[in-house]
PDB file of C-alpha atoms in Angstrom:
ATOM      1  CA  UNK A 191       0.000   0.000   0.000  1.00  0.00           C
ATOM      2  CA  UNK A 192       2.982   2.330   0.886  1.00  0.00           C
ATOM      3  CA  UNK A 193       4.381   1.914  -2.547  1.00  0.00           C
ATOM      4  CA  UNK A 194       1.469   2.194  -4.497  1.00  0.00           C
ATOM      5  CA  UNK A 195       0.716   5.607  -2.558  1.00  0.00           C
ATOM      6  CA  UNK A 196       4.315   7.033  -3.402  1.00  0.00           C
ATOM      7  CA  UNK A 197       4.670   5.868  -7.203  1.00  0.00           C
ATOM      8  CA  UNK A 198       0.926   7.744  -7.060  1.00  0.00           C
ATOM      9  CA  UNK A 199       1.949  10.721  -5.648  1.00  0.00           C
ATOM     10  CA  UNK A 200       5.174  10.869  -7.883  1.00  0.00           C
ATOM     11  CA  UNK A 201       3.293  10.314 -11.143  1.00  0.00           C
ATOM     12  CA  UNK A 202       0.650  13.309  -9.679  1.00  0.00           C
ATOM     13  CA  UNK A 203       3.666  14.953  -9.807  1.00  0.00           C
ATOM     14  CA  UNK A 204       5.696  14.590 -12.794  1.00  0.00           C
ATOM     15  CA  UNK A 205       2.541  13.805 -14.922  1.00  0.00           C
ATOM     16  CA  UNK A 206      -0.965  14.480 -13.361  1.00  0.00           C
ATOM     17  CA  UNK A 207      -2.898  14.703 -16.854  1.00  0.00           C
ATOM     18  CA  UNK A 208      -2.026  11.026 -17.460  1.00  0.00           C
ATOM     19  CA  UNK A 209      -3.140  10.189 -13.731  1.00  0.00           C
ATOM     20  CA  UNK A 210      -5.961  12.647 -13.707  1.00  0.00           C
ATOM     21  CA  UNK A 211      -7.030  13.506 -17.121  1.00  0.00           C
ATOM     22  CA  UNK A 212      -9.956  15.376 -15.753  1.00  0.00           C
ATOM     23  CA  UNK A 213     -10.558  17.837 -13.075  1.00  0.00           C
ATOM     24  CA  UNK A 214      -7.320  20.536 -13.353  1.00  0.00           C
ATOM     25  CA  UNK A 215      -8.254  23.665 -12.937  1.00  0.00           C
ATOM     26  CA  UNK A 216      -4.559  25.134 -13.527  1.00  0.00           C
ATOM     27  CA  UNK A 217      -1.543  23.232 -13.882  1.00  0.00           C
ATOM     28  CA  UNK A 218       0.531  26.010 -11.940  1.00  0.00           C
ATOM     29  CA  UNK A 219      -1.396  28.504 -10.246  1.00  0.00           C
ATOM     30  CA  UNK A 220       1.475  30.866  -9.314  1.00  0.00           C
ATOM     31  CA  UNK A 221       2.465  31.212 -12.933  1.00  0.00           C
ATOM     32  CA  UNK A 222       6.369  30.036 -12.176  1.00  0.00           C
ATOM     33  CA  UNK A 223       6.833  31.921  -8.964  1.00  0.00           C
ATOM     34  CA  UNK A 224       7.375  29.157  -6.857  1.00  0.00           C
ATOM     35  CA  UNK A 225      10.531  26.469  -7.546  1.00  0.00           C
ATOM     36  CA  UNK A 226       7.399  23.616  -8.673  1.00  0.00           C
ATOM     37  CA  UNK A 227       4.314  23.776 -10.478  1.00  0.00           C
ATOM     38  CA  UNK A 228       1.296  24.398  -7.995  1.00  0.00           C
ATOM     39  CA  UNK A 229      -1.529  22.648  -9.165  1.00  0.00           C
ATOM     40  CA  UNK A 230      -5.185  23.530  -8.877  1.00  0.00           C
ATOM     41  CA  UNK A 231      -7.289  20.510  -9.043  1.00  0.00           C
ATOM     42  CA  UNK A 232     -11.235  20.594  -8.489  1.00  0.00           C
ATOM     43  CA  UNK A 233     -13.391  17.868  -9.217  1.00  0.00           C
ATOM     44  CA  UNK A 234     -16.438  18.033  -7.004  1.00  0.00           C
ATOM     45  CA  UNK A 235     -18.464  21.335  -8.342  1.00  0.00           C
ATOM     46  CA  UNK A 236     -17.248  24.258 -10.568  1.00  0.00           C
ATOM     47  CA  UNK A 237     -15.840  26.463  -7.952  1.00  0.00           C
ATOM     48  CA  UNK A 238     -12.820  28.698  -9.724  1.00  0.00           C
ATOM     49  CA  UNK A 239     -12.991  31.137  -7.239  1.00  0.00           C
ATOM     50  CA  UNK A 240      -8.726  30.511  -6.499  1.00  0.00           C
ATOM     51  CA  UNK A 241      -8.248  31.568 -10.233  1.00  0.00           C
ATOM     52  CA  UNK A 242      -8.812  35.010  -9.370  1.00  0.00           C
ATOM     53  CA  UNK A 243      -6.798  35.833  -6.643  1.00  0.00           C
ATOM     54  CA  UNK A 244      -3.240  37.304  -7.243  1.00  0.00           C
ATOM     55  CA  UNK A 245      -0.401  34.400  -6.441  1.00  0.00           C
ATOM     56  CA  UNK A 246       1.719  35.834  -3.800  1.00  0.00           C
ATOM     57  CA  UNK A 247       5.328  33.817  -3.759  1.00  0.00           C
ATOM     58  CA  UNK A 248       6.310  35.787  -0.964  1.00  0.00           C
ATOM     59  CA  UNK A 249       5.004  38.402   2.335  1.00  0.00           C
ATOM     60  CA  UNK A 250       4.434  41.583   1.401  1.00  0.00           C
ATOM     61  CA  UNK A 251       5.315  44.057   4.227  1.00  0.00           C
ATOM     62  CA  UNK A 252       4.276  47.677   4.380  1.00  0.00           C
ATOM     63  CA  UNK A 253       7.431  50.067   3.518  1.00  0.00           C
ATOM     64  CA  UNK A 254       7.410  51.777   7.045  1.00  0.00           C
ATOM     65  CA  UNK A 255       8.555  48.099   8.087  1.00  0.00           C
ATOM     66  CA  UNK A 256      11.873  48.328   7.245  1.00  0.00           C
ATOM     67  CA  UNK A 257      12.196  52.475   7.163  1.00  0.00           C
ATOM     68  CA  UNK A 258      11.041  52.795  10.731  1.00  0.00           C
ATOM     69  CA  UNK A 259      12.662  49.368  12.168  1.00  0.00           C
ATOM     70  CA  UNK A 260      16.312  48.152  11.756  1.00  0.00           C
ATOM     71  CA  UNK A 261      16.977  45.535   9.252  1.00  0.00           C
ATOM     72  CA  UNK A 262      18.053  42.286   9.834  1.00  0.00           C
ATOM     73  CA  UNK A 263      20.706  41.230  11.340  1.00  0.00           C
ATOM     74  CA  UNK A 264      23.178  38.079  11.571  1.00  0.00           C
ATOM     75  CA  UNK A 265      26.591  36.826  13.102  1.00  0.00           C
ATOM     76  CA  UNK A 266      30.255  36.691  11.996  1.00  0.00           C
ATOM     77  CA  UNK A 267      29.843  32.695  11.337  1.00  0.00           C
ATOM     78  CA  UNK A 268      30.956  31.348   7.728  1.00  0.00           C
ATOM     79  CA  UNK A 269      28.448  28.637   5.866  1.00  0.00           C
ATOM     80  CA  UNK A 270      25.859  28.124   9.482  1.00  0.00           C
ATOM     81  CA  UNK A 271      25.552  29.595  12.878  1.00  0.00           C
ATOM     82  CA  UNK A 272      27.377  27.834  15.836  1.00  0.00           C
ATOM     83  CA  UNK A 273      27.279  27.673  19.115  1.00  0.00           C
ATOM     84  CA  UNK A 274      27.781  30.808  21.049  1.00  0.00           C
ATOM     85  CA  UNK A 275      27.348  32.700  18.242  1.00  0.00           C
ATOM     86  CA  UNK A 276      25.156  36.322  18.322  1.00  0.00           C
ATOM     87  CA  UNK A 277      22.281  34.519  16.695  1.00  0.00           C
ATOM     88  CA  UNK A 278      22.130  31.550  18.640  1.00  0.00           C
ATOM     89  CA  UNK A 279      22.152  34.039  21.811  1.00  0.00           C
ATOM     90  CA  UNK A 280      19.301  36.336  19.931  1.00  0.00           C
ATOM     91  CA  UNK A 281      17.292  32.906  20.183  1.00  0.00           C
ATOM     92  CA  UNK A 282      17.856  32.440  23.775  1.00  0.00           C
ATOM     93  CA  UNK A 283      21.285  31.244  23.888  1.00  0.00           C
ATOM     94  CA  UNK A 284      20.795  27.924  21.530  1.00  0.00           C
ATOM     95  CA  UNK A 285      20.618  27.339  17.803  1.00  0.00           C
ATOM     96  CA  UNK A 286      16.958  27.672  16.706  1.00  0.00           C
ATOM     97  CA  UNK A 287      17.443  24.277  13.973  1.00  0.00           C
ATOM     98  CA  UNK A 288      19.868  21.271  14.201  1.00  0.00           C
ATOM     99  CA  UNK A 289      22.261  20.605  11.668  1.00  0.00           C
ATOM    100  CA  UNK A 290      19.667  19.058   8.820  1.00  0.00           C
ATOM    101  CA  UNK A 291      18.045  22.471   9.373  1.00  0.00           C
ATOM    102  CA  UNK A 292      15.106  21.234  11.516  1.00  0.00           C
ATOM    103  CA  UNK A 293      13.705  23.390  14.001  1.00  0.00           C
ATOM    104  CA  UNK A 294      14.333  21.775  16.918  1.00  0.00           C
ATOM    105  CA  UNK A 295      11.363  23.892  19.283  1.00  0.00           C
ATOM    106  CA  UNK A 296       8.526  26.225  18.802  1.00  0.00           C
ATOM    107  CA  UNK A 297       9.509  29.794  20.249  1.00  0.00           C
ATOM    108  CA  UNK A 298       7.604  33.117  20.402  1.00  0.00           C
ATOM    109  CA  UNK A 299      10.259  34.469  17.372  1.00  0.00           C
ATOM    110  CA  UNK A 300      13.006  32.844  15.568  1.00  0.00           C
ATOM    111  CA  UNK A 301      15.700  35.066  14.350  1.00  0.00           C
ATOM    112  CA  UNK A 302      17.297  33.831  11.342  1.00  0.00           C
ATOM    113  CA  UNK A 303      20.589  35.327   9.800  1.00  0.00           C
ATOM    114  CA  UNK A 304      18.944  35.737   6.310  1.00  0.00           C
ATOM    115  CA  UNK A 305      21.225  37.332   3.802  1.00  0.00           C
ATOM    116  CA  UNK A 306      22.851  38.897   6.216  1.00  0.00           C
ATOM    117  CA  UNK A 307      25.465  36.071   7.587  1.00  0.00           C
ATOM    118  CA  UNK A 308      29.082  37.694   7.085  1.00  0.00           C
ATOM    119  CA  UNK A 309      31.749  36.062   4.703  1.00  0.00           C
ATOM    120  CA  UNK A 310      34.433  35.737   6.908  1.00  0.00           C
ATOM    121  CA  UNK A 311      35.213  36.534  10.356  1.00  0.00           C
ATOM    122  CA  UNK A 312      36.091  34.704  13.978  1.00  0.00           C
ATOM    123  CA  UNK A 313      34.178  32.090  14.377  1.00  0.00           C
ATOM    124  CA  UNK A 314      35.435  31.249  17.886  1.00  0.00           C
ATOM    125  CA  UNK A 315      33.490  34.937  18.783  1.00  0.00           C
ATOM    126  CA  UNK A 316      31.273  35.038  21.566  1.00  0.00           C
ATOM    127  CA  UNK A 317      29.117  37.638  23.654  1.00  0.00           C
ATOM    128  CA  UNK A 318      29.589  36.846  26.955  1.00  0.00           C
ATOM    129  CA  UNK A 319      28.182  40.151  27.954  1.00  0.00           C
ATOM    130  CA  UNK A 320      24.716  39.917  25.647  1.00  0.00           C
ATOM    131  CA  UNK A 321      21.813  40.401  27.296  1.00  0.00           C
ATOM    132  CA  UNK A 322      18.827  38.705  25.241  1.00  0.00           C
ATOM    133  CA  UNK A 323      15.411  41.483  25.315  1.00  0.00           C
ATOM    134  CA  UNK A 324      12.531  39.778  26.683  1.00  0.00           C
ATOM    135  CA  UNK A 325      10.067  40.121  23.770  1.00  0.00           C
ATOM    136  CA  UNK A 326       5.864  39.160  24.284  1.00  0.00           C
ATOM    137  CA  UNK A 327       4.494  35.816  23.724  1.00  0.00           C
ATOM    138  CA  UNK A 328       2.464  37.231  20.697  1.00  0.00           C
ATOM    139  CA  UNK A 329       3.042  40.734  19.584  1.00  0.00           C
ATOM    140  CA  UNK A 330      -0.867  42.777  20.261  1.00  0.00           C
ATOM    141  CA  UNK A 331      -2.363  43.655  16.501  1.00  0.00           C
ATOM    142  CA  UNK A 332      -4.699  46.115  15.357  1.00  0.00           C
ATOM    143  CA  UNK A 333      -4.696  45.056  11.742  1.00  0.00           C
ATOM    144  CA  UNK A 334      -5.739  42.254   9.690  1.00  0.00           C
ATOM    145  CA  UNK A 335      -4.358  40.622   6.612  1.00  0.00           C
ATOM    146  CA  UNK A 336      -6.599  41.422   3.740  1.00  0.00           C
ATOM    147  CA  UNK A 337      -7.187  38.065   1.417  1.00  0.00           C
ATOM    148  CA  UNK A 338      -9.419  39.135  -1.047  1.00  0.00           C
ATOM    149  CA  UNK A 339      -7.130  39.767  -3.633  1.00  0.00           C
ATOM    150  CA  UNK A 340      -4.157  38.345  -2.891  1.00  0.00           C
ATOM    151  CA  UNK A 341      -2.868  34.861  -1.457  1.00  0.00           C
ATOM    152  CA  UNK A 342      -1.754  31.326  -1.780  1.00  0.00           C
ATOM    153  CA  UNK A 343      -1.847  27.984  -0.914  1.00  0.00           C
ATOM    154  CA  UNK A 344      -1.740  28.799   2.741  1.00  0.00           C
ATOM    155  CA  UNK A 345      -5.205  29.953   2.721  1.00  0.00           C
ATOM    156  CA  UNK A 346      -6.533  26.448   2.203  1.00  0.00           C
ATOM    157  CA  UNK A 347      -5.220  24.817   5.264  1.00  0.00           C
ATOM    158  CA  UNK A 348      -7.704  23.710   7.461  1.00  0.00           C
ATOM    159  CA  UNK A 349      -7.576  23.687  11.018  1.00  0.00           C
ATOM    160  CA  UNK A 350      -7.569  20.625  12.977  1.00  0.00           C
ATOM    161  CA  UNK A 351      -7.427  20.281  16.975  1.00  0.00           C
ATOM    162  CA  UNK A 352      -4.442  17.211  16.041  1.00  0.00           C
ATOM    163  CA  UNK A 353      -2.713  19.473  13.409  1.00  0.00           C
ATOM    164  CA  UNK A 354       1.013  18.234  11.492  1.00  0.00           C
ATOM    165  CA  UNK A 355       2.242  21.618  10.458  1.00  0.00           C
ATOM    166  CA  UNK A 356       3.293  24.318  12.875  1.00  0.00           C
ATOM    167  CA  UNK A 357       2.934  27.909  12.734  1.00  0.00           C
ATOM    168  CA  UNK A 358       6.483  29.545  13.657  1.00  0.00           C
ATOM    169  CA  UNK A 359       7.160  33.550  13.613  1.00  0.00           C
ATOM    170  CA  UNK A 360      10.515  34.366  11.991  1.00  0.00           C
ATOM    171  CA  UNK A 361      12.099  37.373  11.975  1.00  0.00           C
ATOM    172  CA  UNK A 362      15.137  37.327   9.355  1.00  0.00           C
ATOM    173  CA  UNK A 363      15.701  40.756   6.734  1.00  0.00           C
ATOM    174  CA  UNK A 364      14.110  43.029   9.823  1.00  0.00           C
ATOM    175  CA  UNK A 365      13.731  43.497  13.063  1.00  0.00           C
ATOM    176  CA  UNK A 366      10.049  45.123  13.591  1.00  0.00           C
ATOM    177  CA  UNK A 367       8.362  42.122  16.126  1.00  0.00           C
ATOM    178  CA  UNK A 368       5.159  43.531  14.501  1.00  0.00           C
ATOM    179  CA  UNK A 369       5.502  42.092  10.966  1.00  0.00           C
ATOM    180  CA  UNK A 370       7.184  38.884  10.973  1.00  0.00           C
ATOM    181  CA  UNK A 371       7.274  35.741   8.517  1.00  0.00           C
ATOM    182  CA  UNK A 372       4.614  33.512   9.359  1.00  0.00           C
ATOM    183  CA  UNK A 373       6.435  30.107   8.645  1.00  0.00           C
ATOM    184  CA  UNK A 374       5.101  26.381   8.617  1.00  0.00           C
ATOM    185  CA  UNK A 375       7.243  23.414   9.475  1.00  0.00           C
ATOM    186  CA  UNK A 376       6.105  20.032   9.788  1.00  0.00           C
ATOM    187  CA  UNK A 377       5.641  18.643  12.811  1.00  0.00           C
ATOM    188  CA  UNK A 378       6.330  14.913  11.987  1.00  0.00           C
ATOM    189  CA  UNK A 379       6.730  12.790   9.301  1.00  0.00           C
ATOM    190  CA  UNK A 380       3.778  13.772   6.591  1.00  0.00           C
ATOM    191  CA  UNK A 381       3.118  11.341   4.246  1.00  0.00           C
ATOM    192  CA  UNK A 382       2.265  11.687   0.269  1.00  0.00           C
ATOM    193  CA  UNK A 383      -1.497  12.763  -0.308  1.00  0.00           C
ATOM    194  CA  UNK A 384      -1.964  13.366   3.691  1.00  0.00           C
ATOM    195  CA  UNK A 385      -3.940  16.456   3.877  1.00  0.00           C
ATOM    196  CA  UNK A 386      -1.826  19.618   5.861  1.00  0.00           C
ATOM    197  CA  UNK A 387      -3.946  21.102   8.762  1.00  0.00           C
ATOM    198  CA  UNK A 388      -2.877  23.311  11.319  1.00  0.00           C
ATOM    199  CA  UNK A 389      -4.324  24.540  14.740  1.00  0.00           C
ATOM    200  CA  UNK A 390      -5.671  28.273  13.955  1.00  0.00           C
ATOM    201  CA  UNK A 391      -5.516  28.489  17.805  1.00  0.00           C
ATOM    202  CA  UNK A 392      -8.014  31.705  18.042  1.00  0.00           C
ATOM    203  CA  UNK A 393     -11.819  32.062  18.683  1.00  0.00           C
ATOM    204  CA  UNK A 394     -13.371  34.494  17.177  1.00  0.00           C
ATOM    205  CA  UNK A 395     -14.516  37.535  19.644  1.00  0.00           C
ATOM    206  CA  UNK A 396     -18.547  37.160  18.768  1.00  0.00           C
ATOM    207  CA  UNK A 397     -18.904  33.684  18.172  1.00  0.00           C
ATOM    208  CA  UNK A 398     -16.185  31.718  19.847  1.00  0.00           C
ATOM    209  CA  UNK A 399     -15.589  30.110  17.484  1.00  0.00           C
ATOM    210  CA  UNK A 400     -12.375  29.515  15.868  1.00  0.00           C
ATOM    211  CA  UNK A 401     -12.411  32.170  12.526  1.00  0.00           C
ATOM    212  CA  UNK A 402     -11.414  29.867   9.266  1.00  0.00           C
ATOM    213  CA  UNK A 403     -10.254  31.775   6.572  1.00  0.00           C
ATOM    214  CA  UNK A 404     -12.842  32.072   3.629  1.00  0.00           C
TER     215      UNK A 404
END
């Protein structure tokens, strides 16, 4: 059954007309912006509705973001942080991923180095005298993220109370705790064709209910 599943999934992937002839609504919805082909497949009523949104690759951030706010920051480390380094101690005094680049705990922010990692420099450095900022569980908002235009395939995850993706706030090309990168990392091994849910975690304030995206 395993098998059959992957050599499935793989032929979905390389050549889903031949597997499913009927039923693609796009065979890449975000028009080359993203590394792979996103496909668009509907085959249970004639909804198009995710044709007309705008395919964002990447967050868009107001301007003041980075004019008001530092940018990002990173450490003197060559090809990865180590130990001791000023990122690791920005994250609390330990790397924020292991060495395969999984993230190794959930945390209120993860600072990343970004593009912003020097080319050379001591790697034995250490701040001995850094005092990590204590920084709020989850920064207080008075906006909301407008969808009705433009999005991607993060809109369609449902919620589930036993999710197997994570929602992680990274911080890596600024420094404004307002506006950071909401990331998603897998929380164990997902197998092909297993549908990603994650826990939207927030009732809304006149129903109580939790507020899905529409």
């Amino acid at each position: 059954m395993g098998s059959s599943i992957l050599k499935f999934s793989e032929s979905l992937r390389t050549k889903p007309l031949t597997v499913r002839p009927r039923g693609y609504l796009s065979l890449d919805v975000s028009n080359k912006k993203e590394n792979m082909p996103v496909f668009l497949f509907n085959d249970i009523d004639n909804d198009h509705d995710p044709l007309c949104y705008q395919y964002l690759e990447r967050t868009v951030f107001p301007v003041f973001v980075f004019t008001n706010g530092s940018n990002g920051t990173g450490c003197d480390c060559v090809s990865g942080c180590s130990d001791g380094c000023f990122c690791a101690m920005k994250n609390g005094g330990e790397l924020a991923y292991d060495e395969n680049g999984f993230l190794l705990r959930g945390k209120p922010v993860v600072f990343e180095c970004g593009g912003f990692m020097q080319n050379g420099g001591d790697l034995s450095q250490i701040y001995p005298n850094y005092t990590r900022p204590s920084y709020p569980e989850l920064p207080p908002l008075d906006f909301a993220m407008d969808v009705s235009k433009m999005r991607n395939v993060a809109c369609y995850m449902s919620h589930s109370s036993a999710p197997n993706v994570l929602v992680q706030f990274v911080l890596y090309d600024h420094n404004n705790l307002m506006f950071p990168h909401i990331m998603l990392f897998a929380m164990e091994n997902i197998p092909p064709l297993r549908e990603l849910s994650l826990d939207y975690g927030v009732a809304d304030d006149w129903t109580g209910k939790l507020a899905i995206c529409n």
